[in-house]
């Protein structure tokens, strides 16, 4: 969400002038890097060493440049992964609300919360009939579970991962038959529920309140329209540290095995959402092979349950998808490199939190320093347009596009600066809300690129470019 008061336009102009002055003095290495990328796109140089591979050009961000105005990759032209996942949750989970005219409460845990938040806005959930979203496994600073409001007149939709903790929290909501937390329970699980957990549920006081039970098989979150991430286990370290630690004690082995099966489960539910059974292949490393085996095991279980299409060529003759599992040992150099496209530089050089949250500082109307938190995601059309651009191209493109934007909105721009007659003021006022929102986005990205160029020079990245 972006908002800038109209009188802040003068500041935007100063910021833009300062930025573009700096852009004209862009370090030459950035332009050399851009030319090097273009040369690689054209093919290996004549003096390239015999047998050289893409690893020889590892310092080039991308061999397949994406136009800044192309938007997200279209793939085969069908719906994006986000669209497919949204449709599944709408039809299999939120569709239950059609039989509930009074609406319901949606309860999630640490694994399914990122799934829901990456697919739906709060307003969209409310329009579907969800009055409240509750995180049932969230703990307070004292380590105890947070207290939740009891809504005994409303039914509850539980979208949970099949874990002992989440099931225990569900059962606690109906521990007292005379004072249940909710009127009834509709249970949806992100992956297969073990027989032991099913038996525990059947023997619990919550069972008389259960009205429906379904395994949805969707356990991954979306970072972009076609970019997913394995949902993290709450409080767990990163997969890299868990999978590659050298400890051989039993706790380390259990943690490693849990991580392998968690990743395998997420990958299996991915192909349930895609509606295709893959052929699984892996590198020879132990980690990649273990994840591939776990994924195949989960896929086989889904196939036996009838939740996955058979591995066969489609009627069009297209082969089944190939899932190739690699680990960081396959490409150890990439984390050591600095990439010079907009999105890569933002995540490399700026403190971006939770994947897309960034807080930046700007100067207000009275000269005071202000800060605001913004989301760098596909909801921002400028981020969508520029994120894959090389920084050298972006400084030129952003200058031209910003000037074109001001020309196309002369009435609002003149009103904001105080240089407008009555007719221009009337036209400017009608367009002012959209103009302010757009100016907020331009201010953000001008500030971002200016900060990236400053950090590029401050960190001495030009010497290694």
XYZ file of C-alpha atoms in Angstrom:
465
model
C 0.000 0.000 0.000
C 1.444 3.309 -1.054
C 0.365 6.839 -0.135
C 2.064 10.173 -0.538
C 0.409 13.544 0.146
C 0.016 15.783 -2.871
C 2.483 18.336 -1.607
C 5.171 15.682 -1.549
C 5.458 15.890 -5.328
C 8.142 18.539 -4.987
C 10.177 16.106 -2.937
C 9.677 13.426 -5.594
C 11.090 15.779 -8.184
C 14.154 16.484 -6.060
C 14.655 12.795 -5.427
C 14.300 12.013 -9.109
C 16.788 14.702 -10.076
C 19.327 13.485 -7.547
C 18.847 9.898 -8.633
C 19.156 10.505 -12.337
C 22.221 12.649 -11.805
C 23.736 9.654 -10.054
C 22.487 7.317 -12.783
C 24.328 9.291 -15.429
C 27.485 8.697 -13.419
C 26.764 4.966 -13.177
C 29.918 2.944 -12.488
C 31.280 1.692 -15.842
C 31.551 -1.877 -14.511
C 27.771 -2.206 -14.516
C 27.675 -1.454 -18.202
C 30.579 -3.841 -18.820
C 28.652 -6.546 -16.947
C 25.612 -5.862 -19.111
C 27.669 -6.207 -22.290
C 29.195 -9.424 -21.000
C 25.721 -10.864 -20.438
C 24.715 -9.928 -23.970
C 27.845 -11.586 -25.323
C 27.017 -14.819 -23.529
C 23.497 -14.726 -24.938
C 24.970 -14.519 -28.405
C 27.090 -17.626 -27.748
C 30.490 -18.582 -26.329
C 33.374 -16.419 -27.297
C 35.813 -17.710 -29.867
C 38.554 -17.869 -27.270
C 36.455 -19.774 -24.734
C 38.302 -22.780 -23.353
C 37.486 -26.127 -24.881
C 34.752 -27.965 -23.029
C 33.634 -24.833 -21.189
C 30.086 -24.900 -19.837
C 27.674 -22.409 -18.347
C 29.713 -22.521 -15.152
C 32.409 -20.579 -17.005
C 29.946 -17.702 -17.214
C 28.577 -18.095 -13.692
C 28.951 -14.393 -12.938
C 26.302 -13.554 -15.536
C 22.869 -13.355 -13.963
C 20.759 -14.878 -16.719
C 21.392 -16.312 -20.166
C 17.755 -15.938 -21.080
C 16.930 -12.288 -20.578
C 13.315 -11.447 -19.800
C 11.888 -8.235 -21.198
C 11.043 -5.744 -18.473
C 7.531 -5.373 -19.854
C 6.780 -9.035 -20.362
C 5.553 -9.649 -16.824
C 5.739 -13.102 -15.265
C 6.631 -16.058 -17.472
C 3.620 -17.401 -19.282
C 4.904 -20.975 -19.536
C 2.627 -23.003 -21.738
C 0.021 -20.260 -21.790
C -2.189 -21.989 -19.193
C -3.072 -20.806 -15.687
C -0.228 -19.998 -13.337
C 0.641 -22.163 -10.349
C -0.904 -19.528 -8.062
C -4.151 -19.641 -10.042
C -4.237 -23.438 -9.826
C -3.582 -23.449 -6.076
C -6.194 -20.732 -5.463
C -8.767 -22.637 -7.461
C -8.111 -25.808 -5.478
C -8.528 -24.089 -2.126
C -11.627 -22.234 -3.316
C -13.304 -25.409 -4.538
C -12.121 -27.808 -1.829
C -11.963 -25.637 1.299
C -13.637 -22.251 0.941
C -16.424 -23.789 -1.134
C -17.713 -25.300 2.111
C -18.776 -21.797 3.124
C -21.562 -21.810 0.540
C -23.549 -24.028 2.899
C -22.858 -21.674 5.823
C -24.918 -18.471 5.396
C -23.622 -17.135 8.711
C -19.958 -17.560 7.668
C -17.193 -19.294 9.590
C -13.829 -18.962 11.320
C -10.701 -20.159 9.482
C -8.021 -21.754 11.671
C -4.478 -22.389 10.413
C -1.104 -23.383 11.850
C 2.518 -22.452 11.233
C 2.716 -24.439 7.984
C -0.635 -23.593 6.406
C -0.605 -19.902 7.354
C 2.038 -19.081 4.681
C 0.022 -21.114 2.180
C -3.146 -19.102 2.778
C -1.415 -15.711 2.996
C 0.442 -16.285 -0.276
C -2.794 -17.043 -2.138
C -5.478 -14.776 -0.675
C -5.867 -11.280 0.677
C -7.814 -10.839 3.896
C -10.513 -8.988 1.956
C -10.916 -11.959 -0.389
C -11.354 -14.341 2.538
C -13.944 -12.034 4.083
C -15.870 -11.874 0.818
C -15.920 -15.682 0.787
C -17.514 -15.710 4.250
C -14.514 -15.978 6.591
C -15.070 -13.693 9.580
C -11.740 -14.326 11.286
C -8.424 -16.091 10.617
C -6.785 -17.615 13.703
C -3.295 -19.085 14.086
C -3.812 -21.972 16.513
C -0.143 -22.818 17.163
C 1.162 -19.278 17.663
C 2.871 -18.712 20.996
C 3.386 -15.550 22.995
C 6.652 -14.206 24.462
C 6.144 -16.400 27.534
C 6.100 -19.536 25.384
C 2.410 -20.275 25.961
C -0.178 -20.512 23.221
C -2.026 -17.282 22.551
C -5.585 -17.170 23.829
C -8.295 -17.121 21.187
C -11.810 -15.782 21.261
C -14.488 -18.467 21.560
C -17.188 -18.102 18.906
C -19.608 -20.823 19.902
C -22.256 -19.819 17.365
C -19.964 -20.099 14.314
C -18.618 -23.196 12.534
C -14.857 -23.530 12.120
C -12.803 -24.479 9.075
C -9.513 -26.039 10.162
C -6.823 -26.018 7.454
C -3.923 -27.705 9.222
C -0.801 -29.720 8.650
C -1.232 -33.270 10.019
C 1.045 -32.922 13.041
C 0.669 -33.948 16.670
C 0.752 -30.317 17.804
C -1.882 -29.045 15.370
C -4.233 -31.947 16.036
C -3.776 -31.459 19.769
C -4.744 -27.795 19.474
C -7.845 -28.773 17.477
C -8.891 -31.296 20.131
C -8.353 -28.705 22.892
C -10.966 -26.474 21.236
C -13.600 -29.133 21.972
C -12.169 -30.505 25.200
C -15.213 -29.323 27.145
C -18.327 -30.736 25.444
C -20.538 -28.204 27.228
C -18.455 -25.191 26.169
C -16.827 -25.853 22.777
C -14.866 -23.071 21.122
C -16.940 -23.354 17.924
C -20.278 -24.787 16.877
C -18.793 -27.436 14.581
C -15.543 -28.377 12.850
C -14.775 -28.945 9.165
C -11.305 -30.471 8.887
C -8.957 -29.995 5.939
C -5.384 -31.249 6.058
C -2.519 -30.087 3.839
C -1.173 -33.641 3.342
C -1.911 -37.244 4.262
C -2.990 -37.862 7.860
C -1.316 -40.855 9.473
C -3.408 -43.706 10.849
C -2.207 -42.901 14.370
C -3.498 -39.314 14.143
C -6.811 -40.487 12.682
C -7.217 -42.881 15.615
C -6.391 -40.081 18.063
C -9.023 -37.847 16.473
C -11.682 -40.575 16.521
C -11.130 -41.165 20.231
C -11.156 -37.446 21.122
C -14.038 -35.291 22.430
C -13.807 -33.278 19.188
C -15.155 -36.118 17.058
C -18.889 -35.467 17.716
C -18.388 -31.917 16.398
C -16.634 -32.940 13.165
C -18.862 -32.388 10.134
C -16.369 -33.043 7.328
C -12.859 -34.401 6.861
C -10.659 -34.076 3.787
C -6.996 -34.318 2.780
C -6.388 -31.382 0.430
C -2.739 -32.192 -0.449
C -1.487 -28.619 -0.781
C 1.557 -27.829 1.334
C 3.641 -25.134 -0.357
C 3.515 -21.360 -0.479
C 3.808 -19.084 -3.500
C 6.470 -16.381 -3.693
C 5.482 -15.385 -7.236
C 2.868 -16.534 -9.738
C 5.009 -19.526 -10.758
C 7.585 -19.637 -7.963
C 6.852 -21.787 -4.927
C 8.653 -22.449 -1.667
C 8.555 -25.392 0.707
C 6.553 -24.268 3.707
C 8.947 -23.910 6.654
C 8.484 -25.837 9.857
C 7.782 -23.387 12.701
C 10.895 -22.722 14.723
C 13.051 -25.026 12.579
C 16.436 -23.973 11.165
C 16.965 -23.653 7.455
C 16.923 -26.787 5.328
C 20.509 -26.139 4.265
C 21.812 -26.305 7.831
C 19.678 -29.315 8.724
C 20.438 -31.434 5.657
C 24.170 -30.786 5.456
C 25.157 -30.798 9.137
C 27.890 -33.310 9.917
C 26.496 -34.402 13.297
C 25.754 -38.114 13.478
C 23.867 -38.228 16.783
C 20.257 -39.407 16.873
C 18.625 -35.922 17.203
C 20.518 -34.705 14.126
C 19.524 -37.798 12.145
C 15.883 -37.400 13.157
C 15.908 -33.727 12.169
C 17.490 -34.588 8.818
C 14.936 -37.318 8.134
C 12.062 -35.013 9.113
C 13.346 -32.306 6.755
C 13.705 -34.771 3.872
C 10.147 -36.035 4.285
C 8.783 -32.491 4.700
C 10.339 -31.447 1.398
C 9.136 -34.644 -0.270
C 5.592 -34.009 0.951
C 5.597 -30.442 -0.376
C 6.915 -31.550 -3.769
C 4.312 -34.305 -4.007
C 1.469 -31.878 -3.249
C 2.880 -29.555 -5.909
C 2.227 -32.167 -8.590
C -1.223 -32.853 -7.184
C -1.960 -29.188 -7.805
C -0.438 -29.337 -11.292
C -2.493 -32.433 -12.053
C 0.479 -34.369 -13.388
C 2.580 -37.246 -12.135
C 6.290 -36.611 -12.753
C 9.235 -38.829 -13.509
C 11.631 -38.258 -10.589
C 15.379 -38.124 -11.126
C 18.163 -36.986 -8.783
C 21.850 -36.167 -8.673
C 24.179 -38.727 -7.132
C 24.602 -36.827 -3.869
C 23.100 -38.365 -0.723
C 20.870 -35.376 0.057
C 19.358 -35.100 -3.423
C 18.842 -38.852 -3.639
C 17.130 -38.951 -0.236
C 14.728 -36.146 -1.193
C 13.988 -37.814 -4.525
C 13.216 -41.120 -2.797
C 10.972 -39.407 -0.250
C 9.149 -37.522 -3.007
C 8.594 -40.708 -4.989
C 7.305 -42.432 -1.863
C 4.779 -39.628 -1.295
C 3.762 -39.659 -4.964
C 3.180 -43.409 -4.840
C 0.955 -42.967 -1.785
C -1.042 -40.251 -3.555
C -1.354 -42.477 -6.607
C -2.738 -45.330 -4.500
C -5.231 -42.904 -2.969
C -6.339 -41.775 -6.439
C -5.159 -38.204 -5.904
C -2.648 -38.198 -8.766
C -2.971 -38.882 -12.522
C -1.150 -41.870 -13.949
C 2.352 -41.377 -15.365
C 1.585 -41.549 -19.060
C 1.773 -39.338 -22.087
C -1.145 -37.002 -22.557
C -3.443 -37.215 -25.554
C -1.481 -34.407 -27.168
C 1.638 -36.563 -27.101
C 3.405 -34.410 -24.492
C 5.668 -36.436 -22.186
C 5.105 -36.402 -18.417
C 6.962 -33.711 -16.444
C 10.463 -34.430 -15.179
C 11.377 -33.557 -11.604
C 15.145 -33.214 -11.334
C 16.343 -32.934 -7.716
C 19.663 -31.151 -7.191
C 21.301 -29.764 -4.080
C 23.655 -26.855 -3.445
C 26.705 -29.063 -4.111
C 25.687 -29.048 -7.774
C 26.248 -25.273 -7.962
C 28.289 -23.988 -4.997
C 29.370 -20.731 -6.675
C 26.046 -18.925 -7.072
C 25.722 -17.827 -3.408
C 29.166 -16.210 -3.668
C 28.273 -14.060 -6.683
C 26.660 -10.652 -6.970
C 23.975 -10.386 -9.612
C 23.059 -7.083 -11.225
C 19.405 -7.356 -12.116
C 16.948 -5.317 -10.070
C 15.290 -8.102 -8.071
C 18.573 -9.886 -7.404
C 20.302 -6.714 -6.211
C 17.408 -5.815 -3.908
C 17.595 -9.175 -2.132
C 21.400 -9.150 -2.137
C 22.085 -5.617 -0.894
C 18.982 -4.452 0.995
C 17.382 -5.713 4.242
C 14.292 -7.378 2.781
C 12.327 -9.270 5.449
C 9.993 -12.250 5.009
C 10.725 -12.459 1.317
C 9.073 -9.205 0.228
C 8.828 -6.677 3.086
C 11.109 -3.656 2.909
C 11.215 -0.508 5.044
C 12.668 2.553 3.392
C 13.291 6.092 4.596
C 12.356 9.304 2.827
C 12.174 13.031 3.573
C 8.725 14.436 4.358
C 7.187 17.789 3.507
C 8.658 19.516 6.571
C 12.107 18.091 6.051
C 11.633 15.351 8.644
C 12.865 11.834 8.044
C 10.000 9.333 7.656
C 9.894 5.615 7.006
C 7.306 3.220 5.668
C 7.086 -0.507 5.042
C 6.193 -1.698 1.558
C 5.701 -5.041 -0.161
C 7.893 -5.843 -3.153
C 5.679 -8.332 -4.923
C 3.566 -8.813 -8.015
C 0.820 -6.546 -6.686
C 3.122 -3.620 -7.573
C 2.989 -3.074 -11.358
C 6.331 -1.256 -11.394
C 8.067 -4.101 -9.569
C 6.485 -6.530 -12.010
C 7.729 -4.440 -14.927
C 11.303 -3.811 -13.793
C 12.338 -6.723 -11.561
C 14.230 -8.674 -14.237
C 15.976 -5.666 -15.791
C 19.734 -5.196 -15.576
C 20.451 -2.204 -13.343
C 22.196 -0.352 -16.177
C 19.094 -0.669 -18.362
C 16.813 0.161 -15.463
C 18.363 3.561 -14.712
C 17.682 4.661 -18.291
C 14.236 3.060 -18.504
C 13.075 4.403 -15.145
C 14.071 7.946 -16.137
C 12.128 7.778 -19.398
C 9.066 6.122 -17.873
C 8.881 8.536 -14.949
C 8.982 11.552 -17.273
C 6.329 9.943 -19.474
C 4.158 9.379 -16.400
C 4.387 13.071 -15.448
C 3.507 14.112 -19.017
C 0.473 11.816 -19.012
C -0.703 13.284 -15.693
C 0.012 16.972 -16.203
C -3.246 18.068 -14.539
C -2.579 16.206 -11.266
C 1.106 17.052 -11.317
C 0.321 20.753 -11.809
C -2.243 20.681 -9.012
C 0.229 19.088 -6.630
C 2.857 21.702 -7.411
C 0.370 24.621 -7.219
C 0.725 25.615 -10.903
C -2.775 25.001 -12.292
C -5.791 27.059 -13.425
C -9.378 26.260 -12.438
C -10.079 23.787 -15.256
C -6.792 22.005 -14.672
C -7.544 21.914 -10.942
C -10.904 20.221 -11.581
C -9.327 17.598 -13.832
C -6.452 17.138 -11.439
C -8.729 16.612 -8.435
C -10.662 13.880 -10.229
C -7.451 11.966 -10.952
C -5.637 12.841 -7.713
C -6.200 9.593 -5.715
C -4.768 7.393 -8.471
C -1.995 9.910 -9.100
C -0.955 9.894 -5.439
C -0.895 6.108 -5.355
C 1.206 5.951 -8.521
C 3.565 8.665 -7.245
C 4.106 6.571 -4.133
C 5.243 3.671 -6.297
C 7.534 5.853 -8.406
C 9.055 7.366 -5.270
C 9.683 3.886 -3.860
C 11.470 2.528 -6.912
C 13.493 5.683 -7.510
C 14.625 5.478 -3.895
C 15.382 1.752 -4.212
C 17.512 2.079 -7.312
C 19.359 5.075 -5.893
C 20.137 3.080 -2.731
C 21.289 0.079 -4.775
C 23.728 2.188 -6.762
C 25.049 3.771 -3.550
C 25.600 0.383 -1.918
C 27.176 -0.988 -5.065
C 29.833 1.703 -4.797
C 30.120 1.622 -0.982
C 30.695 -2.153 -0.905
C 33.318 -1.957 -3.631
C 31.462 -4.319 -5.945
C 32.823 -2.449 -8.953
C 36.282 -3.894 -8.322
C 34.988 -7.438 -8.579
C 32.668 -6.828 -11.504
